[in-house]
Amino acid sequence: MRTAIVAGNWKMNGNSESINELMGALVDNLQGLDAVETLVCPPAVYLSQVKSLIGNASVALGAQNASQFESGAYTGENAPGMLVDLGCQYVILGHSERRAIFGEKDAEIAAKFAAAIEAGLTPILCVGETLEERESGNTMNVVGSQLKAVLDACGVGSFAKAVIAYEPVWAIGTGKTATPEQAQEVHRAVRAIVAEYDAEIAAGVRILYGGSVNAANAAELFANADVDGGLVGGASLKANDFIAICRAAAQA
Ligand code: 13P
């Protein structure tokens, strides 16, 4: 039995005031949702603020990126150990925005994944194809090679402590969601790839769907056998929408 996760990826949005407001609503309304793990991933500069706003509430804290290095002369970077120090349990790695805009490659993402595990963080490894790749029939070639790059470099054992997020690039921030069938098809294939390495780890690994998840489509996405929750961008900035998505996951 896999416990669902709903993670809010705030991306580079918000300020101290809007975060106070959003977290106030989340802390008040996410209590008692034991069937789902809820998680927020603010910009790194707000992690401490969010941690103190969470207090004793059962909302976990995650970062949106981490360095592959432990410490030293890496201007502008945040070490995984620093994120743990601030109270993070999770870190999003290999998001398509980091791949496309900041040029992150599979090898660097695998190094970050290994460093995150080593520091005690749970990585949320993002994989996903562009529209062109989907239309040319290459979805599973792309998703499979992104996933295998990390499986081969870090070992399948590390996926006992990791989460995978399938985020089709064409669905991110576009309002175009994958259909439940499209999501399930890729999620099942992703789990089958992990199973080629280790069936037990594959059965336990949580695979989240991301890409224009909202309060209206969450329930039908989460109803699929291999969809274990969501990685939510835009809708995670609106308290009522995020709460509704968390409730949908708790009921799935
Ligand atoms: P949207 O939910 O805004 O499409 O973003 C998805 C995403 O990139 C989450 O990491």
PDB file of C-alpha atoms and ligand atoms in Angstrom:
ATOM      1  CA  MET A   1       0.000   0.000   0.000  1.00  0.00           C
ATOM      2  CA  ARG A   2       1.533   3.273  -1.103  1.00  0.00           C
ATOM      3  CA  THR A   3       0.610   6.461   0.769  1.00  0.00           C
ATOM      4  CA  ALA A   4      -0.204   9.226  -1.693  1.00  0.00           C
ATOM      5  CA  ILE A   5       1.817  12.437  -1.734  1.00  0.00           C
ATOM      6  CA  VAL A   6       0.661  15.853  -2.872  1.00  0.00           C
ATOM      7  CA  ALA A   7       3.574  18.255  -3.258  1.00  0.00           C
ATOM      8  CA  GLY A   8       3.258  21.952  -4.015  1.00  0.00           C
ATOM      9  CA  ASN A   9       6.080  23.311  -6.160  1.00  0.00           C
ATOM     10  CA  TRP A  10       5.801  27.063  -5.674  1.00  0.00           C
ATOM     11  CA  LYS A  11       8.586  27.678  -8.222  1.00  0.00           C
ATOM     12  CA  MET A  12       9.924  31.278  -8.015  1.00  0.00           C
ATOM     13  CA  ASN A  13       6.738  32.815  -6.629  1.00  0.00           C
ATOM     14  CA  GLY A  14       5.578  34.495  -3.448  1.00  0.00           C
ATOM     15  CA  ASN A  15       6.839  36.897  -0.802  1.00  0.00           C
ATOM     16  CA  SER A  16       6.853  36.865   3.007  1.00  0.00           C
ATOM     17  CA  GLU A  17       3.346  38.255   3.184  1.00  0.00           C
ATOM     18  CA  SER A  18       1.718  35.936   0.638  1.00  0.00           C
ATOM     19  CA  ILE A  19       3.496  32.971   2.215  1.00  0.00           C
ATOM     20  CA  ASN A  20       2.145  33.850   5.688  1.00  0.00           C
ATOM     21  CA  GLU A  21      -1.348  33.890   4.236  1.00  0.00           C
ATOM     22  CA  LEU A  22      -1.020  30.686   2.200  1.00  0.00           C
ATOM     23  CA  MET A  23       0.587  28.688   5.016  1.00  0.00           C
ATOM     24  CA  GLY A  24      -1.996  29.914   7.528  1.00  0.00           C
ATOM     25  CA  ALA A  25      -4.759  28.426   5.383  1.00  0.00           C
ATOM     26  CA  LEU A  26      -2.873  25.181   4.689  1.00  0.00           C
ATOM     27  CA  VAL A  27      -1.988  24.552   8.325  1.00  0.00           C
ATOM     28  CA  ASP A  28      -5.615  25.130   9.352  1.00  0.00           C
ATOM     29  CA  ASN A  29      -7.135  22.918   6.665  1.00  0.00           C
ATOM     30  CA  LEU A  30      -4.747  20.029   6.072  1.00  0.00           C
ATOM     31  CA  GLN A  31      -5.071  18.576   9.572  1.00  0.00           C
ATOM     32  CA  GLY A  32      -6.415  15.069   9.802  1.00  0.00           C
ATOM     33  CA  LEU A  33      -5.700  14.149   6.184  1.00  0.00           C
ATOM     34  CA  ASP A  34      -3.810  11.064   7.299  1.00  0.00           C
ATOM     35  CA  ALA A  35      -4.244   9.170   4.033  1.00  0.00           C
ATOM     36  CA  VAL A  36      -2.007  11.619   2.153  1.00  0.00           C
ATOM     37  CA  GLU A  37       1.398  13.167   2.787  1.00  0.00           C
ATOM     38  CA  THR A  38       1.285  16.856   2.018  1.00  0.00           C
ATOM     39  CA  LEU A  39       4.379  18.804   1.172  1.00  0.00           C
ATOM     40  CA  VAL A  40       5.272  22.361   0.166  1.00  0.00           C
ATOM     41  CA  CYS A  41       8.408  23.364  -1.740  1.00  0.00           C
ATOM     42  CA  PRO A  42       8.982  27.126  -1.438  1.00  0.00           C
ATOM     43  CA  PRO A  43      11.907  29.050  -2.908  1.00  0.00           C
ATOM     44  CA  ALA A  44      15.006  28.286  -0.788  1.00  0.00           C
ATOM     45  CA  VAL A  45      15.147  31.777   0.734  1.00  0.00           C
ATOM     46  CA  TYR A  46      11.736  31.188   2.355  1.00  0.00           C
ATOM     47  CA  LEU A  47      12.371  27.680   3.723  1.00  0.00           C
ATOM     48  CA  SER A  48      12.982  28.884   7.293  1.00  0.00           C
ATOM     49  CA  GLN A  49       9.896  31.070   7.268  1.00  0.00           C
ATOM     50  CA  VAL A  50       7.742  28.208   6.001  1.00  0.00           C
ATOM     51  CA  LYS A  51       9.264  25.786   8.506  1.00  0.00           C
ATOM     52  CA  SER A  52       8.289  28.026  11.398  1.00  0.00           C
ATOM     53  CA  LEU A  53       4.790  28.563   9.973  1.00  0.00           C
ATOM     54  CA  ILE A  54       4.320  24.771   9.729  1.00  0.00           C
ATOM     55  CA  GLY A  55       5.055  24.382  13.431  1.00  0.00           C
ATOM     56  CA  ASN A  56       3.647  21.024  14.538  1.00  0.00           C
ATOM     57  CA  ALA A  57       1.287  20.637  11.578  1.00  0.00           C
ATOM     58  CA  SER A  58       1.646  17.545   9.424  1.00  0.00           C
ATOM     59  CA  VAL A  59       2.892  19.359   6.328  1.00  0.00           C
ATOM     60  CA  ALA A  60       6.362  18.408   5.130  1.00  0.00           C
ATOM     61  CA  LEU A  61       8.942  20.795   3.704  1.00  0.00           C
ATOM     62  CA  GLY A  62      10.851  20.343   0.461  1.00  0.00           C
ATOM     63  CA  ALA A  63      13.344  22.304  -1.621  1.00  0.00           C
ATOM     64  CA  GLN A  64      13.168  22.835  -5.372  1.00  0.00           C
ATOM     65  CA  ASN A  65      16.797  22.026  -6.100  1.00  0.00           C
ATOM     66  CA  ALA A  66      20.051  21.158  -4.331  1.00  0.00           C
ATOM     67  CA  SER A  67      23.732  21.120  -5.112  1.00  0.00           C
ATOM     68  CA  GLN A  68      25.562  17.881  -5.819  1.00  0.00           C
ATOM     69  CA  PHE A  69      28.362  19.187  -3.564  1.00  0.00           C
ATOM     70  CA  GLU A  70      28.547  18.988   0.224  1.00  0.00           C
ATOM     71  CA  SER A  71      30.138  22.391   0.897  1.00  0.00           C
ATOM     72  CA  GLY A  72      32.781  24.738  -0.412  1.00  0.00           C
ATOM     73  CA  ALA A  73      33.369  27.299  -3.138  1.00  0.00           C
ATOM     74  CA  TYR A  74      30.092  26.953  -5.081  1.00  0.00           C
ATOM     75  CA  THR A  75      28.680  30.473  -5.116  1.00  0.00           C
ATOM     76  CA  GLY A  76      24.913  30.604  -5.155  1.00  0.00           C
ATOM     77  CA  GLU A  77      24.337  26.918  -4.413  1.00  0.00           C
ATOM     78  CA  ASN A  78      22.574  25.205  -1.490  1.00  0.00           C
ATOM     79  CA  ALA A  79      24.037  21.967  -0.133  1.00  0.00           C
ATOM     80  CA  PRO A  80      21.660  19.089   0.666  1.00  0.00           C
ATOM     81  CA  GLY A  81      22.926  19.129   4.271  1.00  0.00           C
ATOM     82  CA  MET A  82      21.912  22.795   4.573  1.00  0.00           C
ATOM     83  CA  LEU A  83      18.403  21.925   3.412  1.00  0.00           C
ATOM     84  CA  VAL A  84      18.205  19.178   6.045  1.00  0.00           C
ATOM     85  CA  ASP A  85      19.453  21.713   8.603  1.00  0.00           C
ATOM     86  CA  LEU A  86      16.496  23.978   7.708  1.00  0.00           C
ATOM     87  CA  GLY A  87      14.012  21.134   8.177  1.00  0.00           C
ATOM     88  CA  CYS A  88      13.594  19.845   4.619  1.00  0.00           C
ATOM     89  CA  GLN A  89      12.697  16.208   4.102  1.00  0.00           C
ATOM     90  CA  TYR A  90      12.314  16.321   0.319  1.00  0.00           C
ATOM     91  CA  VAL A  91      14.022  17.908  -2.664  1.00  0.00           C
ATOM     92  CA  ILE A  92      12.736  18.175  -6.230  1.00  0.00           C
ATOM     93  CA  LEU A  93      15.479  17.224  -8.698  1.00  0.00           C
ATOM     94  CA  GLY A  94      15.650  17.258 -12.482  1.00  0.00           C
ATOM     95  CA  HIS A  95      12.588  19.447 -12.971  1.00  0.00           C
ATOM     96  CA  SER A  96      12.073  20.170 -16.666  1.00  0.00           C
ATOM     97  CA  GLU A  97      12.616  23.897 -16.014  1.00  0.00           C
ATOM     98  CA  ARG A  98      16.048  23.094 -14.584  1.00  0.00           C
ATOM     99  CA  ARG A  99      16.786  20.814 -17.526  1.00  0.00           C
ATOM    100  CA  ALA A 100      15.553  23.241 -20.208  1.00  0.00           C
ATOM    101  CA  ILE A 101      16.450  26.665 -18.772  1.00  0.00           C
ATOM    102  CA  PHE A 102      19.511  25.877 -16.667  1.00  0.00           C
ATOM    103  CA  GLY A 103      20.926  23.113 -18.833  1.00  0.00           C
ATOM    104  CA  GLU A 104      20.935  20.336 -16.231  1.00  0.00           C
ATOM    105  CA  LYS A 105      21.899  17.012 -17.762  1.00  0.00           C
ATOM    106  CA  ASP A 106      21.198  13.467 -16.587  1.00  0.00           C
ATOM    107  CA  ALA A 107      24.696  12.995 -15.107  1.00  0.00           C
ATOM    108  CA  GLU A 108      24.428  16.138 -12.971  1.00  0.00           C
ATOM    109  CA  ILE A 109      20.913  15.197 -11.869  1.00  0.00           C
ATOM    110  CA  ALA A 110      22.165  11.731 -10.877  1.00  0.00           C
ATOM    111  CA  ALA A 111      24.978  13.316  -8.847  1.00  0.00           C
ATOM    112  CA  LYS A 112      22.470  15.589  -7.092  1.00  0.00           C
ATOM    113  CA  PHE A 113      20.211  12.591  -6.455  1.00  0.00           C
ATOM    114  CA  ALA A 114      23.078  10.657  -4.836  1.00  0.00           C
ATOM    115  CA  ALA A 115      24.087  13.665  -2.715  1.00  0.00           C
ATOM    116  CA  ALA A 116      20.493  14.218  -1.582  1.00  0.00           C
ATOM    117  CA  ILE A 117      20.105  10.580  -0.501  1.00  0.00           C
ATOM    118  CA  GLU A 118      23.465  10.729   1.269  1.00  0.00           C
ATOM    119  CA  ALA A 119      22.289  13.798   3.234  1.00  0.00           C
ATOM    120  CA  GLY A 120      19.046  12.071   4.237  1.00  0.00           C
ATOM    121  CA  LEU A 121      16.693  13.909   1.863  1.00  0.00           C
ATOM    122  CA  THR A 122      14.046  12.139  -0.206  1.00  0.00           C
ATOM    123  CA  PRO A 123      14.573  13.193  -3.826  1.00  0.00           C
ATOM    124  CA  ILE A 124      11.561  13.706  -6.085  1.00  0.00           C
ATOM    125  CA  LEU A 125      13.059  12.862  -9.467  1.00  0.00           C
ATOM    126  CA  CYS A 126      11.210  14.549 -12.347  1.00  0.00           C
ATOM    127  CA  VAL A 127      11.029  12.960 -15.780  1.00  0.00           C
ATOM    128  CA  GLY A 128       8.951  13.891 -18.817  1.00  0.00           C
ATOM    129  CA  GLU A 129       8.814  14.366 -22.550  1.00  0.00           C
ATOM    130  CA  THR A 130       8.236  17.440 -24.707  1.00  0.00           C
ATOM    131  CA  LEU A 131       5.288  17.650 -27.093  1.00  0.00           C
ATOM    132  CA  GLU A 132       7.570  17.004 -30.052  1.00  0.00           C
ATOM    133  CA  GLU A 133       8.956  13.898 -28.367  1.00  0.00           C
ATOM    134  CA  ARG A 134       5.446  12.623 -27.611  1.00  0.00           C
ATOM    135  CA  GLU A 135       4.198  13.310 -31.125  1.00  0.00           C
ATOM    136  CA  SER A 136       7.150  11.485 -32.637  1.00  0.00           C
ATOM    137  CA  GLY A 137       6.355   8.419 -30.519  1.00  0.00           C
ATOM    138  CA  ASN A 138       9.371   8.849 -28.254  1.00  0.00           C
ATOM    139  CA  THR A 139       7.722   9.358 -24.872  1.00  0.00           C
ATOM    140  CA  MET A 140       9.046   6.192 -23.273  1.00  0.00           C
ATOM    141  CA  ASN A 141      12.481   6.488 -24.899  1.00  0.00           C
ATOM    142  CA  VAL A 142      12.900   9.910 -23.294  1.00  0.00           C
ATOM    143  CA  VAL A 143      11.306   9.115 -19.934  1.00  0.00           C
ATOM    144  CA  GLY A 144      13.071   5.737 -19.801  1.00  0.00           C
ATOM    145  CA  SER A 145      16.491   7.202 -20.480  1.00  0.00           C
ATOM    146  CA  GLN A 146      16.017  10.003 -17.911  1.00  0.00           C
ATOM    147  CA  LEU A 147      15.050   7.390 -15.326  1.00  0.00           C
ATOM    148  CA  LYS A 148      17.698   4.805 -16.216  1.00  0.00           C
ATOM    149  CA  ALA A 149      20.434   7.456 -16.043  1.00  0.00           C
ATOM    150  CA  VAL A 150      19.704   7.760 -12.311  1.00  0.00           C
ATOM    151  CA  LEU A 151      18.938   4.070 -11.724  1.00  0.00           C
ATOM    152  CA  ASP A 152      22.251   3.080 -13.320  1.00  0.00           C
ATOM    153  CA  ALA A 153      24.324   5.761 -11.591  1.00  0.00           C
ATOM    154  CA  CYS A 154      22.794   5.541  -8.106  1.00  0.00           C
ATOM    155  CA  GLY A 155      21.466   1.985  -7.938  1.00  0.00           C
ATOM    156  CA  VAL A 156      17.885   0.808  -7.621  1.00  0.00           C
ATOM    157  CA  GLY A 157      18.295   0.595  -3.819  1.00  0.00           C
ATOM    158  CA  SER A 158      18.246   4.391  -3.656  1.00  0.00           C
ATOM    159  CA  PHE A 159      14.705   4.348  -5.086  1.00  0.00           C
ATOM    160  CA  ALA A 160      13.508   2.772  -1.838  1.00  0.00           C
ATOM    161  CA  LYS A 161      14.092   6.295  -0.454  1.00  0.00           C
ATOM    162  CA  ALA A 162      12.975   8.329  -3.472  1.00  0.00           C
ATOM    163  CA  VAL A 163       9.866   9.511  -5.289  1.00  0.00           C
ATOM    164  CA  ILE A 164       9.436   9.799  -9.058  1.00  0.00           C
ATOM    165  CA  ALA A 165       7.367  12.545 -10.710  1.00  0.00           C
ATOM    166  CA  TYR A 166       6.139  12.142 -14.280  1.00  0.00           C
ATOM    167  CA  GLU A 167       5.723  15.656 -15.626  1.00  0.00           C
ATOM    168  CA  PRO A 168       5.036  15.857 -19.366  1.00  0.00           C
ATOM    169  CA  VAL A 169       6.682  19.143 -20.396  1.00  0.00           C
ATOM    170  CA  TRP A 170       3.728  20.012 -22.656  1.00  0.00           C
ATOM    171  CA  ALA A 171       1.390  19.877 -19.649  1.00  0.00           C
ATOM    172  CA  ILE A 172       3.414  22.126 -17.321  1.00  0.00           C
ATOM    173  CA  GLY A 173       1.863  25.551 -16.835  1.00  0.00           C
ATOM    174  CA  THR A 174      -0.144  25.181 -20.043  1.00  0.00           C
ATOM    175  CA  GLY A 175      -3.547  24.184 -18.684  1.00  0.00           C
ATOM    176  CA  LYS A 176      -3.267  21.051 -20.880  1.00  0.00           C
ATOM    177  CA  THR A 177      -3.378  18.072 -18.556  1.00  0.00           C
ATOM    178  CA  ALA A 178      -2.485  14.549 -19.609  1.00  0.00           C
ATOM    179  CA  THR A 179      -5.639  12.461 -19.725  1.00  0.00           C
ATOM    180  CA  PRO A 180      -5.944   9.926 -16.903  1.00  0.00           C
ATOM    181  CA  GLU A 181      -5.235   7.207 -19.524  1.00  0.00           C
ATOM    182  CA  GLN A 182      -2.087   8.962 -20.799  1.00  0.00           C
ATOM    183  CA  ALA A 183      -0.844   9.443 -17.238  1.00  0.00           C
ATOM    184  CA  GLN A 184      -1.575   5.843 -16.212  1.00  0.00           C
ATOM    185  CA  GLU A 185       0.121   4.464 -19.342  1.00  0.00           C
ATOM    186  CA  VAL A 186       3.383   6.283 -18.598  1.00  0.00           C
ATOM    187  CA  HIS A 187       3.219   5.661 -14.845  1.00  0.00           C
ATOM    188  CA  ARG A 188       2.758   1.930 -15.437  1.00  0.00           C
ATOM    189  CA  ALA A 189       5.706   1.918 -17.836  1.00  0.00           C
ATOM    190  CA  VAL A 190       7.870   3.862 -15.362  1.00  0.00           C
ATOM    191  CA  ARG A 191       7.084   1.328 -12.635  1.00  0.00           C
ATOM    192  CA  ALA A 192       7.894  -1.505 -15.069  1.00  0.00           C
ATOM    193  CA  ILE A 193      11.322   0.024 -15.745  1.00  0.00           C
ATOM    194  CA  VAL A 194      12.080   0.143 -12.008  1.00  0.00           C
ATOM    195  CA  ALA A 195      10.800  -3.460 -11.774  1.00  0.00           C
ATOM    196  CA  GLU A 196      13.423  -4.561 -14.326  1.00  0.00           C
ATOM    197  CA  TYR A 197      15.907  -3.646 -11.594  1.00  0.00           C
ATOM    198  CA  ASP A 198      13.937  -4.683  -8.476  1.00  0.00           C
ATOM    199  CA  ALA A 199      10.270  -5.714  -8.341  1.00  0.00           C
ATOM    200  CA  GLU A 200       9.792  -4.980  -4.645  1.00  0.00           C
ATOM    201  CA  ILE A 201      11.205  -1.464  -4.876  1.00  0.00           C
ATOM    202  CA  ALA A 202       9.070  -0.849  -7.975  1.00  0.00           C
ATOM    203  CA  ALA A 203       5.929  -1.892  -6.105  1.00  0.00           C
ATOM    204  CA  GLY A 204       6.706   0.554  -3.294  1.00  0.00           C
ATOM    205  CA  VAL A 205       7.962   3.634  -5.138  1.00  0.00           C
ATOM    206  CA  ARG A 206       5.538   6.565  -5.295  1.00  0.00           C
ATOM    207  CA  ILE A 207       5.050   7.997  -8.798  1.00  0.00           C
ATOM    208  CA  LEU A 208       3.453  11.454  -8.828  1.00  0.00           C
ATOM    209  CA  TYR A 209       1.829  13.107 -11.827  1.00  0.00           C
ATOM    210  CA  GLY A 210       2.594  16.761 -12.528  1.00  0.00           C
ATOM    211  CA  GLY A 211       1.342  19.129 -15.221  1.00  0.00           C
ATOM    212  CA  SER A 212      -1.692  21.392 -14.836  1.00  0.00           C
ATOM    213  CA  VAL A 213      -3.161  19.422 -11.929  1.00  0.00           C
ATOM    214  CA  ASN A 214      -6.085  21.379 -10.517  1.00  0.00           C
ATOM    215  CA  ALA A 215      -9.020  20.953  -8.153  1.00  0.00           C
ATOM    216  CA  ALA A 216     -11.239  19.768 -11.010  1.00  0.00           C
ATOM    217  CA  ASN A 217      -9.001  17.094 -12.565  1.00  0.00           C
ATOM    218  CA  ALA A 218      -7.115  15.785  -9.513  1.00  0.00           C
ATOM    219  CA  ALA A 219      -9.566  13.044  -8.508  1.00  0.00           C
ATOM    220  CA  GLU A 220      -9.654  11.360 -11.923  1.00  0.00           C
ATOM    221  CA  LEU A 221      -5.859  11.477 -12.245  1.00  0.00           C
ATOM    222  CA  PHE A 222      -5.292  10.084  -8.742  1.00  0.00           C
ATOM    223  CA  ALA A 223      -7.840   7.285  -9.298  1.00  0.00           C
ATOM    224  CA  ASN A 224      -5.348   5.467 -11.559  1.00  0.00           C
ATOM    225  CA  ALA A 225      -3.585   2.444 -10.108  1.00  0.00           C
ATOM    226  CA  ASP A 226      -0.059   3.752 -10.690  1.00  0.00           C
ATOM    227  CA  VAL A 227      -0.659   7.443  -9.933  1.00  0.00           C
ATOM    228  CA  ASP A 228       0.319   7.982  -6.303  1.00  0.00           C
ATOM    229  CA  GLY A 229      -0.450  11.677  -6.001  1.00  0.00           C
ATOM    230  CA  GLY A 230       0.646  14.889  -7.662  1.00  0.00           C
ATOM    231  CA  LEU A 231       3.366  17.490  -8.044  1.00  0.00           C
ATOM    232  CA  VAL A 232       1.404  20.699  -8.342  1.00  0.00           C
ATOM    233  CA  GLY A 233       2.660  24.041  -9.647  1.00  0.00           C
ATOM    234  CA  GLY A 234       0.230  26.924 -10.219  1.00  0.00           C
ATOM    235  CA  ALA A 235      -2.647  25.468  -8.209  1.00  0.00           C
ATOM    236  CA  SER A 236      -0.392  25.032  -5.157  1.00  0.00           C
ATOM    237  CA  LEU A 237      -0.232  28.823  -4.781  1.00  0.00           C
ATOM    238  CA  LYS A 238      -3.988  29.010  -4.185  1.00  0.00           C
ATOM    239  CA  ALA A 239      -4.879  27.635  -0.758  1.00  0.00           C
ATOM    240  CA  ASN A 240      -8.368  26.423  -1.639  1.00  0.00           C
ATOM    241  CA  ASP A 241      -7.216  24.651  -4.798  1.00  0.00           C
ATOM    242  CA  PHE A 242      -4.272  22.971  -3.092  1.00  0.00           C
ATOM    243  CA  ILE A 243      -6.452  21.845  -0.174  1.00  0.00           C
ATOM    244  CA  ALA A 244      -9.010  20.393  -2.607  1.00  0.00           C
ATOM    245  CA  ILE A 245      -6.232  18.525  -4.467  1.00  0.00           C
ATOM    246  CA  CYS A 246      -4.901  17.116  -1.169  1.00  0.00           C
ATOM    247  CA  ARG A 247      -8.410  15.976  -0.231  1.00  0.00           C
ATOM    248  CA  ALA A 248      -8.855  14.314  -3.630  1.00  0.00           C
ATOM    249  CA  ALA A 249      -5.630  12.347  -3.038  1.00  0.00           C
ATOM    250  CA  ALA A 250      -6.773  11.331   0.440  1.00  0.00           C
ATOM    251  CA  GLN A 251      -9.976   9.905  -1.022  1.00  0.00           C
ATOM    252  CA  ALA A 252      -8.427   8.177  -4.043  1.00  0.00           C
TER     253      ALA A 252
HETATM  254  P1  13P B   1       1.709  23.376 -13.169  1.00  0.00           P
HETATM  255  O1  13P B   1       0.889  22.609 -12.145  1.00  0.00           O
HETATM  256  O2  13P B   1       1.666  24.849 -12.974  1.00  0.00           O
HETATM  257  O3  13P B   1       1.413  22.923 -14.549  1.00  0.00           O
HETATM  258  O4  13P B   1       3.249  22.977 -12.884  1.00  0.00           O
HETATM  259  C1  13P B   1       3.591  21.651 -12.771  1.00  0.00           C
HETATM  260  C2  13P B   1       4.980  21.558 -12.276  1.00  0.00           C
HETATM  261  O5  13P B   1       5.921  21.892 -12.979  1.00  0.00           O
HETATM  262  C3  13P B   1       5.186  21.080 -10.905  1.00  0.00           C
HETATM  263  O6  13P B   1       6.536  20.797 -10.665  1.00  0.00           O
END
